[in-house]
mmCIF file of C-alpha atoms in Angstrom:
data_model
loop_
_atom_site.group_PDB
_atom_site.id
_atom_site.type_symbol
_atom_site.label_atom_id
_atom_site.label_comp_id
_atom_site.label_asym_id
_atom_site.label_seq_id
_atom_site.Cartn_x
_atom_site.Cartn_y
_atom_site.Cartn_z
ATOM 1 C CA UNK X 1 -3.637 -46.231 125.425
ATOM 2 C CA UNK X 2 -0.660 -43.901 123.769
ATOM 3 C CA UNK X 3 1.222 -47.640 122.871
ATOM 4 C CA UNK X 4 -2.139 -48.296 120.934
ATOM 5 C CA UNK X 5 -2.760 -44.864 119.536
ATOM 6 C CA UNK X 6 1.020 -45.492 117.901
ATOM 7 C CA UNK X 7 -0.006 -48.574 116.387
ATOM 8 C CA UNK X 8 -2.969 -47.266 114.771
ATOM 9 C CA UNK X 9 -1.012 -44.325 113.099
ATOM 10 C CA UNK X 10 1.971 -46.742 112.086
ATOM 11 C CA UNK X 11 -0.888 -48.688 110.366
ATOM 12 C CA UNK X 12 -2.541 -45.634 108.887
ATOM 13 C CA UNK X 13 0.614 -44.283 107.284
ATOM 14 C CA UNK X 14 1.935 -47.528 106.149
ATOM 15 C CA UNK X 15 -1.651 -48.034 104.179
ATOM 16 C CA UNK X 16 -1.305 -44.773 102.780
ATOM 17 C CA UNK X 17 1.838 -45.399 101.318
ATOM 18 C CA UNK X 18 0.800 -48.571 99.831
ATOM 19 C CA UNK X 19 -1.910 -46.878 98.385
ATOM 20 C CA UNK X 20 -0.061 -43.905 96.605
ATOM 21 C CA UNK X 21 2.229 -46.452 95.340
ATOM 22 C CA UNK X 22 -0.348 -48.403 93.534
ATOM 23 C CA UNK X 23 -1.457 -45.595 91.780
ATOM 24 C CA UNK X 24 2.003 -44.042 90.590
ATOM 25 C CA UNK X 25 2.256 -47.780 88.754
ATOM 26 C CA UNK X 26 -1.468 -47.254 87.648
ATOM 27 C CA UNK X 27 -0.150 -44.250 86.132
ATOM 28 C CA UNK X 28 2.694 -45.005 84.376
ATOM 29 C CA UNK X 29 1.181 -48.607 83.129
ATOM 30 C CA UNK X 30 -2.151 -45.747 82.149
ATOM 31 C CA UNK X 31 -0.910 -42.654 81.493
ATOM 32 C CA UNK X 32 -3.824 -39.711 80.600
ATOM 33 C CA UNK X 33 -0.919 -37.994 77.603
ATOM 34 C CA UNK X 34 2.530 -38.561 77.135
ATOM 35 C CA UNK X 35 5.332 -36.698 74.991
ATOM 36 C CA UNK X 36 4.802 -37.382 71.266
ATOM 37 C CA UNK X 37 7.599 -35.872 68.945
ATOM 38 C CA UNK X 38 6.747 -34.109 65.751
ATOM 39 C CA UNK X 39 9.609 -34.140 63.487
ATOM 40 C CA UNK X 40 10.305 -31.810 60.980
ATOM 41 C CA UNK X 41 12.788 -31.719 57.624
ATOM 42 C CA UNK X 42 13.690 -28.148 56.130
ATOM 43 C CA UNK X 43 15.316 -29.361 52.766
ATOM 44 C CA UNK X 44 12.590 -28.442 50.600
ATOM 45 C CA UNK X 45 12.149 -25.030 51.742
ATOM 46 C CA UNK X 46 13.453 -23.111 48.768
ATOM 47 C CA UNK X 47 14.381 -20.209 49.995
ATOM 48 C CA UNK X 48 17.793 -18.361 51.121
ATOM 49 C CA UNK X 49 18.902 -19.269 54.746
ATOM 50 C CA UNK X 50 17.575 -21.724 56.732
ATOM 51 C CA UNK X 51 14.828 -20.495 59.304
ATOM 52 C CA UNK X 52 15.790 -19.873 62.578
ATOM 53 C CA UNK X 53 12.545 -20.842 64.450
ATOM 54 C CA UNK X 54 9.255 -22.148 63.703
ATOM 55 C CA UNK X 55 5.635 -22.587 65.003
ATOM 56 C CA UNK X 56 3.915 -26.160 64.854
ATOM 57 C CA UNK X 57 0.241 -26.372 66.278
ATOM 58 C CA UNK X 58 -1.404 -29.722 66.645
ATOM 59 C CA UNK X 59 -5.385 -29.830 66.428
ATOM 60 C CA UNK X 60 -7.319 -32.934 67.901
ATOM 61 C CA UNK X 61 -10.041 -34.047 65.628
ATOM 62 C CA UNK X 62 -12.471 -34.341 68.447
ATOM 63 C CA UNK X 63 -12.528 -30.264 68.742
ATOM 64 C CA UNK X 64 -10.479 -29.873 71.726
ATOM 65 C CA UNK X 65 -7.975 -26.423 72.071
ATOM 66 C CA UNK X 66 -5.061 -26.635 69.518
ATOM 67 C CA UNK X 67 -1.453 -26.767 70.894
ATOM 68 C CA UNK X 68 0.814 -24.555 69.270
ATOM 69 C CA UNK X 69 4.186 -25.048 69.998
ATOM 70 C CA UNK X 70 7.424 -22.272 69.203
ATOM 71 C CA UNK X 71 10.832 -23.351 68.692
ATOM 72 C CA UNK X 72 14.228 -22.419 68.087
ATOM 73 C CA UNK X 73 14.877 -25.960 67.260
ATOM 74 C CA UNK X 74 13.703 -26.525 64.037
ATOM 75 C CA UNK X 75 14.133 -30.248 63.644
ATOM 76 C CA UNK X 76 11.590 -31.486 66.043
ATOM 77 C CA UNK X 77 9.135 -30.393 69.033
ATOM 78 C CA UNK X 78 7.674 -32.990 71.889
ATOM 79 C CA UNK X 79 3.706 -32.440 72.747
ATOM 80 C CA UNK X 80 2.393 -34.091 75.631
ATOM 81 C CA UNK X 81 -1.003 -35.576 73.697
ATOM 82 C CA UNK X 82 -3.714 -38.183 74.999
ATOM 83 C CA UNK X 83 -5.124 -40.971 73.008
ATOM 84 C CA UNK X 84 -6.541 -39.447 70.076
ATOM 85 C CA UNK X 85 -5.970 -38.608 66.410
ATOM 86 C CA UNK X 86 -4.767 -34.949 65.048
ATOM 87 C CA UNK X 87 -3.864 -32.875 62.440
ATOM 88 C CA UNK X 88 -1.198 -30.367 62.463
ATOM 89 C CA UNK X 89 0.436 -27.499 60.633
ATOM 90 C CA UNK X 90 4.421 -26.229 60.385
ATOM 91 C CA UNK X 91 5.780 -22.683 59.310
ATOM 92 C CA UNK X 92 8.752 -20.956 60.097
ATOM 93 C CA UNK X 93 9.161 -18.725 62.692
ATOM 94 C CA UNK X 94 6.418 -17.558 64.401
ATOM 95 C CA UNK X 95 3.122 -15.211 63.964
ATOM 96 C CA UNK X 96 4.887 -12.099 65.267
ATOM 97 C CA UNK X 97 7.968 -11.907 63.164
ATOM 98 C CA UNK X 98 6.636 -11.373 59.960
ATOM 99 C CA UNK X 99 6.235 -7.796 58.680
ATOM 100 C CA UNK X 100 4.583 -8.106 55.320
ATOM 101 C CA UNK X 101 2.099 -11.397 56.304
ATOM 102 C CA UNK X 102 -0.169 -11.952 59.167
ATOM 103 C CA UNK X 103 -1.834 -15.579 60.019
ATOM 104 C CA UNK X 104 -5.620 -15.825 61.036
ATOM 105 C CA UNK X 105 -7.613 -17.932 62.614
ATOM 106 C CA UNK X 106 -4.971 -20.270 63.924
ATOM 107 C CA UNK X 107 -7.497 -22.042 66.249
ATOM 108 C CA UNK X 108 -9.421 -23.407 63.247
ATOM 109 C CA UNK X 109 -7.207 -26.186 60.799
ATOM 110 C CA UNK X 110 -9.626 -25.942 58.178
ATOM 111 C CA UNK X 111 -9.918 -22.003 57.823
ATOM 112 C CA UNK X 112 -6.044 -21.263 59.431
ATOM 113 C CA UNK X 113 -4.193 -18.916 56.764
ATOM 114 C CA UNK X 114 -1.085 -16.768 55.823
ATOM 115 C CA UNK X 115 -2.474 -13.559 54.223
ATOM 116 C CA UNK X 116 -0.557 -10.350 52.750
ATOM 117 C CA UNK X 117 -0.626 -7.499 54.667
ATOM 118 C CA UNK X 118 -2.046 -3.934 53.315
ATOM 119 C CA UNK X 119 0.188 -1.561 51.335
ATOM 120 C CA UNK X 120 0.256 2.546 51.283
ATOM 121 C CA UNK X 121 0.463 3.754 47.951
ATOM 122 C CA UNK X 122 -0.192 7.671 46.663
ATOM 123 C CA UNK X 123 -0.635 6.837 43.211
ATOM 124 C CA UNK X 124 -2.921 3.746 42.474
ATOM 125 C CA UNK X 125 -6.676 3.802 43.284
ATOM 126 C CA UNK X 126 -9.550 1.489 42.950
ATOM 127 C CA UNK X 127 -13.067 2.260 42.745
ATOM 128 C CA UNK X 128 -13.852 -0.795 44.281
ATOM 129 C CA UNK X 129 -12.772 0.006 48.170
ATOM 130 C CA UNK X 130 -13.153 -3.948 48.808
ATOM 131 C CA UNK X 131 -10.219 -4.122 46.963
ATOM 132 C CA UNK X 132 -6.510 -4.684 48.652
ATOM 133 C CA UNK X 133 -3.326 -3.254 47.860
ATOM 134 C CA UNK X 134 -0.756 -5.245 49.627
ATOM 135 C CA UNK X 135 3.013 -5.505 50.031
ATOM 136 C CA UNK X 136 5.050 -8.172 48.538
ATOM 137 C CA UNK X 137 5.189 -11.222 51.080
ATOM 138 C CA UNK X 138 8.499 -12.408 52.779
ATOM 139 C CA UNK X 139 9.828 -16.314 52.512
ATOM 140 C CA UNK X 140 7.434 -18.472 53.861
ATOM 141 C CA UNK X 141 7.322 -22.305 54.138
ATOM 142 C CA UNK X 142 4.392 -24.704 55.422
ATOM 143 C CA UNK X 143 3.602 -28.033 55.745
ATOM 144 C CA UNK X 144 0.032 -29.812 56.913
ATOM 145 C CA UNK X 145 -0.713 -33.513 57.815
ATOM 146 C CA UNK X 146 -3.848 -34.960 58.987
ATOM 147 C CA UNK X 147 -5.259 -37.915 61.125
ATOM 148 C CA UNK X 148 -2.059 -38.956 63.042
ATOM 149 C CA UNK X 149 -3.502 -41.174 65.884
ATOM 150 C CA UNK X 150 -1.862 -41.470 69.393
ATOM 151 C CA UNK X 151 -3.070 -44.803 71.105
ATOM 152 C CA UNK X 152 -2.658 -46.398 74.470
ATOM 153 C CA UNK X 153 0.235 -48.162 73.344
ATOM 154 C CA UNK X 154 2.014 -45.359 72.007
ATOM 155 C CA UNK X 155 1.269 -43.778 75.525
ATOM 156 C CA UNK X 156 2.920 -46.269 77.864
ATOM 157 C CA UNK X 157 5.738 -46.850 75.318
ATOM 158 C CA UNK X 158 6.509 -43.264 75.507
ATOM 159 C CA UNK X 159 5.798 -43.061 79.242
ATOM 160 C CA UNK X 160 7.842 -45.802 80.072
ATOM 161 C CA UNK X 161 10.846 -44.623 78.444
ATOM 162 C CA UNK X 162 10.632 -41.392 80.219
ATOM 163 C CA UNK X 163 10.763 -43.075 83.221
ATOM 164 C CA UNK X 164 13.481 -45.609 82.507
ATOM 165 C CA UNK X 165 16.194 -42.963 81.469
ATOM 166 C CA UNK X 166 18.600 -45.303 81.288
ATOM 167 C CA UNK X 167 20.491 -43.786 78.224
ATOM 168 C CA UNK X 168 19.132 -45.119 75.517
ATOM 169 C CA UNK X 169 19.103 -43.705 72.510
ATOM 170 C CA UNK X 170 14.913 -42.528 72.225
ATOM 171 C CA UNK X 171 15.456 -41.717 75.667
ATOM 172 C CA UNK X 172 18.554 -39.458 76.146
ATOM 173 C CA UNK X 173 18.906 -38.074 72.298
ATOM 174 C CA UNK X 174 15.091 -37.648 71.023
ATOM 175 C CA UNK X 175 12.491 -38.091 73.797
ATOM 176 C CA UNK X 176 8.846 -39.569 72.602
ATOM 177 C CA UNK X 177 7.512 -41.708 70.703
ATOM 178 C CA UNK X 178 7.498 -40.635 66.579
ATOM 179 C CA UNK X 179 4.125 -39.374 65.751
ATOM 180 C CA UNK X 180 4.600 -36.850 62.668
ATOM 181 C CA UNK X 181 6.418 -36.169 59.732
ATOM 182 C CA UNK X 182 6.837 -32.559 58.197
ATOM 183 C CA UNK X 183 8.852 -31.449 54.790
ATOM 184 C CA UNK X 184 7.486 -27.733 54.601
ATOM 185 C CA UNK X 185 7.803 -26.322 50.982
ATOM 186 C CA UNK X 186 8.277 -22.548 49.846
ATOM 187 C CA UNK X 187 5.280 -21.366 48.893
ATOM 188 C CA UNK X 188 6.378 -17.903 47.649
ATOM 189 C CA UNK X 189 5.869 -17.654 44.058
ATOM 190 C CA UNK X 190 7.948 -15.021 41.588
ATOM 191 C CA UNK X 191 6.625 -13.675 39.151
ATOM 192 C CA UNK X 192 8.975 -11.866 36.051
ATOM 193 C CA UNK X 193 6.955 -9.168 34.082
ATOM 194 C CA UNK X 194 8.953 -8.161 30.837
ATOM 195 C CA UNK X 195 7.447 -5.094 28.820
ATOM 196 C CA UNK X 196 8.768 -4.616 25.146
ATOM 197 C CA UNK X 197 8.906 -1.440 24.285
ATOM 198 C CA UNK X 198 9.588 0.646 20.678
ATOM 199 C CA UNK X 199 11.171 4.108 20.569
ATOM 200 C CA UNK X 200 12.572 3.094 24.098
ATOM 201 C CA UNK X 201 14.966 6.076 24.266
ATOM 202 C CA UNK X 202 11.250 8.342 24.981
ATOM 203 C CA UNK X 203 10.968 6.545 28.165
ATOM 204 C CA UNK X 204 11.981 8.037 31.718
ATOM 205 C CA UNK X 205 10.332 5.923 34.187
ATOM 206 C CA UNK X 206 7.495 3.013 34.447
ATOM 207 C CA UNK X 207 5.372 1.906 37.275
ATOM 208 C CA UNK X 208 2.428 -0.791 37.238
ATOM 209 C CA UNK X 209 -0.302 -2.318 39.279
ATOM 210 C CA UNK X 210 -1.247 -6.276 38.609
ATOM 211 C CA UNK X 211 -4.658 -7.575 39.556
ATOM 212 C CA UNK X 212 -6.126 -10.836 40.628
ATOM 213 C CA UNK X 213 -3.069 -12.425 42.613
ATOM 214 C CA UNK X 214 -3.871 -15.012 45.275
ATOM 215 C CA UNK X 215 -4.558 -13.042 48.787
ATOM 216 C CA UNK X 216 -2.893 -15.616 50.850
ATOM 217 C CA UNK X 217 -2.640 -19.557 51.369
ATOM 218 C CA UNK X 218 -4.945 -21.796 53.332
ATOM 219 C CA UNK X 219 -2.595 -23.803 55.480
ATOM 220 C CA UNK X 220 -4.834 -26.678 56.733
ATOM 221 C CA UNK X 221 -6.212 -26.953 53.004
ATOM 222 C CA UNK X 222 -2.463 -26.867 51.600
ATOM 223 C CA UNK X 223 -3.595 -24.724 48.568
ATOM 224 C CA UNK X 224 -3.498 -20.974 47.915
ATOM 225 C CA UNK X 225 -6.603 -18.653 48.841
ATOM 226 C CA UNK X 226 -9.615 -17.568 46.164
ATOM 227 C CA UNK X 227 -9.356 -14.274 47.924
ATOM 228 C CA UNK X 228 -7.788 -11.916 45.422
ATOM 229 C CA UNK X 229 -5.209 -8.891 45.489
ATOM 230 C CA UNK X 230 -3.199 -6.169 43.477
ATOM 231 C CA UNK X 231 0.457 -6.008 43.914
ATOM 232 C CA UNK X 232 2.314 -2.769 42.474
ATOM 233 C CA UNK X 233 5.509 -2.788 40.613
ATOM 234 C CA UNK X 234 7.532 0.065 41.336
ATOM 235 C CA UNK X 235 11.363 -0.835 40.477
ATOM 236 C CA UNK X 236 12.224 -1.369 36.680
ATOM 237 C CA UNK X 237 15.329 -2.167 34.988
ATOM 238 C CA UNK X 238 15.970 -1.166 30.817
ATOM 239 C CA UNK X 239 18.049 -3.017 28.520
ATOM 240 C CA UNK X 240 18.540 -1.881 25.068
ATOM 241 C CA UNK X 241 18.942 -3.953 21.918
ATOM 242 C CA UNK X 242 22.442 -3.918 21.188
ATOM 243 C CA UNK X 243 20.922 -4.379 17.252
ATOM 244 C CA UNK X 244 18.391 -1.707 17.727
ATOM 245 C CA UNK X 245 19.029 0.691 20.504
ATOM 246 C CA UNK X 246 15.470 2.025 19.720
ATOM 247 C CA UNK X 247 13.573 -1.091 20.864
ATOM 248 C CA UNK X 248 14.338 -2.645 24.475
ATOM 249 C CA UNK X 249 12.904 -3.980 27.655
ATOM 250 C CA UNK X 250 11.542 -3.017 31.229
ATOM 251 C CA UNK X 251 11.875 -6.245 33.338
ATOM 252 C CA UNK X 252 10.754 -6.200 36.927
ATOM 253 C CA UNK X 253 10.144 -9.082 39.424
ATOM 254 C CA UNK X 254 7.335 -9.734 41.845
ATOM 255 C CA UNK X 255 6.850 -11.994 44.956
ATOM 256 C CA UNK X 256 3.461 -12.854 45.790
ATOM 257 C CA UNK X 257 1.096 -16.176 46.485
ATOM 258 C CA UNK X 258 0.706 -16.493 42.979
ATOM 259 C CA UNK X 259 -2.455 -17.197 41.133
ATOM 260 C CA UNK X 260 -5.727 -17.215 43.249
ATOM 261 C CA UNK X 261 -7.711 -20.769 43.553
ATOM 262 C CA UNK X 262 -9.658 -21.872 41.082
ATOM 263 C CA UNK X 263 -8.151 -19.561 38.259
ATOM 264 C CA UNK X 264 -9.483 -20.427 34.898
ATOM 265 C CA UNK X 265 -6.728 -18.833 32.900
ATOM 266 C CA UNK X 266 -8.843 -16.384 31.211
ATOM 267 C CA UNK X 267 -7.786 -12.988 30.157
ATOM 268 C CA UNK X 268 -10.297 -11.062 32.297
ATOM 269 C CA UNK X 269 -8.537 -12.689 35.323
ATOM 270 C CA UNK X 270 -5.973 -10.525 35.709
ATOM 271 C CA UNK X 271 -5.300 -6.782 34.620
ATOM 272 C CA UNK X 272 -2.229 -5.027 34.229
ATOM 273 C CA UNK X 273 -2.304 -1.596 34.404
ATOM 274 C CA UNK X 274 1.287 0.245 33.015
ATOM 275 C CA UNK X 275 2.082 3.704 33.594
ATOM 276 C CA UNK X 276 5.139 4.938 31.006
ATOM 277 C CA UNK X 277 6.516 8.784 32.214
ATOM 278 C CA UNK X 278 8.826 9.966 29.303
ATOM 279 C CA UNK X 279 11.760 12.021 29.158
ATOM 280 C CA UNK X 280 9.898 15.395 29.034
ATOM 281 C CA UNK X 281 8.667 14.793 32.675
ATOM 282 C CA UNK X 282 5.253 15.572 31.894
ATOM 283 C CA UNK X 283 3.562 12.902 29.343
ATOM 284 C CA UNK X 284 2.086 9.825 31.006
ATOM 285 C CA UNK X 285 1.084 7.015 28.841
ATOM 286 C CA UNK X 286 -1.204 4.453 31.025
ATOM 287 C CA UNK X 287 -2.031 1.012 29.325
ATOM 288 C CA UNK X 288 -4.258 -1.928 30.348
ATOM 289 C CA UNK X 289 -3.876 -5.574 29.881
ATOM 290 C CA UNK X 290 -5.657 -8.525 30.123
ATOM 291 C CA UNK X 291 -3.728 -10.802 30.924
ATOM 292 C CA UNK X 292 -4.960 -14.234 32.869
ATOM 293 C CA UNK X 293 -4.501 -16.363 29.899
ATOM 294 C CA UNK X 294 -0.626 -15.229 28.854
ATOM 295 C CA UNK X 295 0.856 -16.559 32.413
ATOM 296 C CA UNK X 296 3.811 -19.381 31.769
ATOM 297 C CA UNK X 297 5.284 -21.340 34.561
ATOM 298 C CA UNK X 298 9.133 -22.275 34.682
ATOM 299 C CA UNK X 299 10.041 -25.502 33.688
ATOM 300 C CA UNK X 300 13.111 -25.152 35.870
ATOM 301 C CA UNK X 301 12.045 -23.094 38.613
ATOM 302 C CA UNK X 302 9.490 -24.270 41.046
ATOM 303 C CA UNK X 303 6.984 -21.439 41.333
ATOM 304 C CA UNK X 304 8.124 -19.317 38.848
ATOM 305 C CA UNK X 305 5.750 -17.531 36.391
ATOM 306 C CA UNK X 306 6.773 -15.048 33.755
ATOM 307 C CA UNK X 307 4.563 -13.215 31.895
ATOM 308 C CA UNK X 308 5.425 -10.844 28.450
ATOM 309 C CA UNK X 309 3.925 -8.003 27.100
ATOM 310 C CA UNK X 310 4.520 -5.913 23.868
ATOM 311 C CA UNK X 311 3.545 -2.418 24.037
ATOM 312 C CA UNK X 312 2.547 -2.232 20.600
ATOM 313 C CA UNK X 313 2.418 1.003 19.328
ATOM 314 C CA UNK X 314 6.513 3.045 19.558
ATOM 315 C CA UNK X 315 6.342 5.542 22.095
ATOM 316 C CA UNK X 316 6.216 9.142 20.779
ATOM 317 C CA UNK X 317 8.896 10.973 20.179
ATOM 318 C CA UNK X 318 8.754 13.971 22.746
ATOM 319 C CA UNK X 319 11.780 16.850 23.779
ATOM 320 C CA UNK X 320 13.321 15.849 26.324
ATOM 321 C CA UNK X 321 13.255 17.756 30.174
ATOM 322 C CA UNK X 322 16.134 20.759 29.772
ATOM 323 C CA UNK X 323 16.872 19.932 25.825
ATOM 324 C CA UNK X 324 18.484 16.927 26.777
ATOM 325 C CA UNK X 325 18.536 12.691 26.546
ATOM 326 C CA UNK X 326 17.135 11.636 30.410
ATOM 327 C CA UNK X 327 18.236 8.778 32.012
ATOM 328 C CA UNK X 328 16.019 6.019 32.791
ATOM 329 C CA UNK X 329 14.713 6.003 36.643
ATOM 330 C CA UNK X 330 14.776 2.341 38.121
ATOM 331 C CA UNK X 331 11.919 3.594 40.619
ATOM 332 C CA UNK X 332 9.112 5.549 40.716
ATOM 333 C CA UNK X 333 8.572 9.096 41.720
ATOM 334 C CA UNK X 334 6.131 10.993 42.782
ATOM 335 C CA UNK X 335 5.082 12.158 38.865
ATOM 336 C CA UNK X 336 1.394 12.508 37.401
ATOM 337 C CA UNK X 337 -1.854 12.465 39.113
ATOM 338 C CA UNK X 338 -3.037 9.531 41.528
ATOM 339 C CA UNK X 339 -4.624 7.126 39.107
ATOM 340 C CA UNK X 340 -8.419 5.575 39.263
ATOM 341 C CA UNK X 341 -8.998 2.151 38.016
ATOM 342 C CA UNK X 342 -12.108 0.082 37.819
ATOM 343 C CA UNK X 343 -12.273 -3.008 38.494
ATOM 344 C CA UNK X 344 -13.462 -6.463 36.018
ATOM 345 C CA UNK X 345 -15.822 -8.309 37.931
#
């Protein structure tokens, strides 16, 4: 009885190992996902160092979860995906390292965005309180591709190699099969703001708000947002003209998203609102531009937009603070009364 009970468990086991077998070969020749690698190429992002992270998140076009995936390696990541096609998206670093941006709704491709963040300010008001006042932005680059398919084939390829190790080259040195390509851009734009001003020696300090500037970029889209915001500029520098020492210019720079989508390049568009403090410390001369239409890109540098602006009229001539010539204040300080603007609808 115990000699028979033996051969019946023998049997048992040995069926069950035959049967696990088959279906770790049913696996690997079918597998559910496999390791797909997403490569990615930094050499277009303008910018000054080379990131040292990034974020890529892969959708599925069915409307499954997106996979988001954070690296210190920048040149690639490896996603387990099933059969299936996808979009995806690539920025540097990751959501939490930024200061001056902040990304929303990352689980959606088509509304996922880069937005710039609120700003304090003690001196510029709207009447519109819909209306943002927001830092500049730091560097950011992005990239966005759409319907990369992952099929059966690509699966036990990919699979198989995994399984081999046998050292070569996909399988020791990159792992999975090639799925995407990504060449993220800059998407930071500069903008240059030169004021020319008469009687320039009047002239102690300068501050200025600039409306209708792109709120952020749409990253599944790959285009900037119709959302709009004002940017201050706070920190001028004066140059005289060495013919004229009474004429010069304020020049001051401005990172932002650049021009909202859809702009029609029409004055209303945009407003620029100066504020001029002169050397007595107590006159304020406040100007407003329209100024959509006088925007002009750089031939030379990639999103690069200057825009001029003559004052016009010479300052007046006023006495200086203490009975003598002031020097001119890069920055602004806390002079005059908070200011009220409305805003062109």
């Amino acid at each position: 009885m115990v000699k028979r009970l033996l051969i019946y468990l023998a049997a048992a086991i040995l069926t069950l190992a035959a049967t696990s077998c088959t279906h770790k070969d049913l696996c690997l020749m079918h597998p559910h996902s496999a390791p797909m690698r997403i490569n990615v190429d930094w050499s277009n992002f303008v910018h000054k160092e080379t990131p040292s992270g990034m974020t890529v998140i892969v959708y599925p076009q069915d409307g499954g979860a997106p996979i988001s995936t954070k690296s210190n390696t920048i040149s690639h990541v490896l996603v387990h995906l099933p059969v299936g096609h996808y979009n995806s998206i690539v920025f540097n670093q990751s959501e939490t390292e930024f200061g001056t941006l902040e990304l929303r709704n990352l689980n959606n491709y088509q509304t996922a965005e880069v937005v710039t963040v609120q700003a304090p300010t003690k001196w510029y008001t709207t009447k519109d309180q819909n209306e943002r006042i927001v830092h500049e932005p730091e560097w950011f680059g992005t990239d966005n591709e759409e319907n990369a398919e992952v099929t059966e084939q690509m699966l036990a390829q990919s699979t198989q190699d995994y399984a081999q190790n046998t050292g070569s080259t996909r399988s020791t040195t990159k792992g999975g099969i090639d799925l995407i390509y990504h060449t993220p851009n800059n998407i930071i734009h500069t903008v240059n703001v030169t004021v020319h001003i008469k009687n320039i020696y009047n002239l102690r300090s300068a501050r200025a708000a600039l409306e209708g500037i792109a709120e952020g970029y749409k990253l599944g889209a790959g285009k900037r947002s119709s959302n709009q915001v004002t940017h201050l500029l706070e920190e001028w520098s004066m140059t005289t003209d060495p013919q004229d020492p009474t004429q010069g210019t304020i020049k001051a720079q401005l990172l932002c998203f650049g021009l909202p989508d859809g702009h029609k390049a029409t004055p209303q568009e945009n407003i620029f609102n100066l504020s001029l403090l002169l050397v007595d410390n107590k006159t304020i001369l406040d100007y407003t531009f329209y100024v959509g239409d006088q925007f002009v890109e750089d031939p030379e540098e990639h999103l690069t937009l200057h825009l001029e602006i003559d004052l016009g009229k010479p300052l007046p001539d006023v006495k200086p603070e203490g009975g003598q010539g002031g020097g001119f204040d890069a920055t602004v300080d806390d002079w005059g009364e908070e200011i009220e603007h409305d805003v062109e609808l």
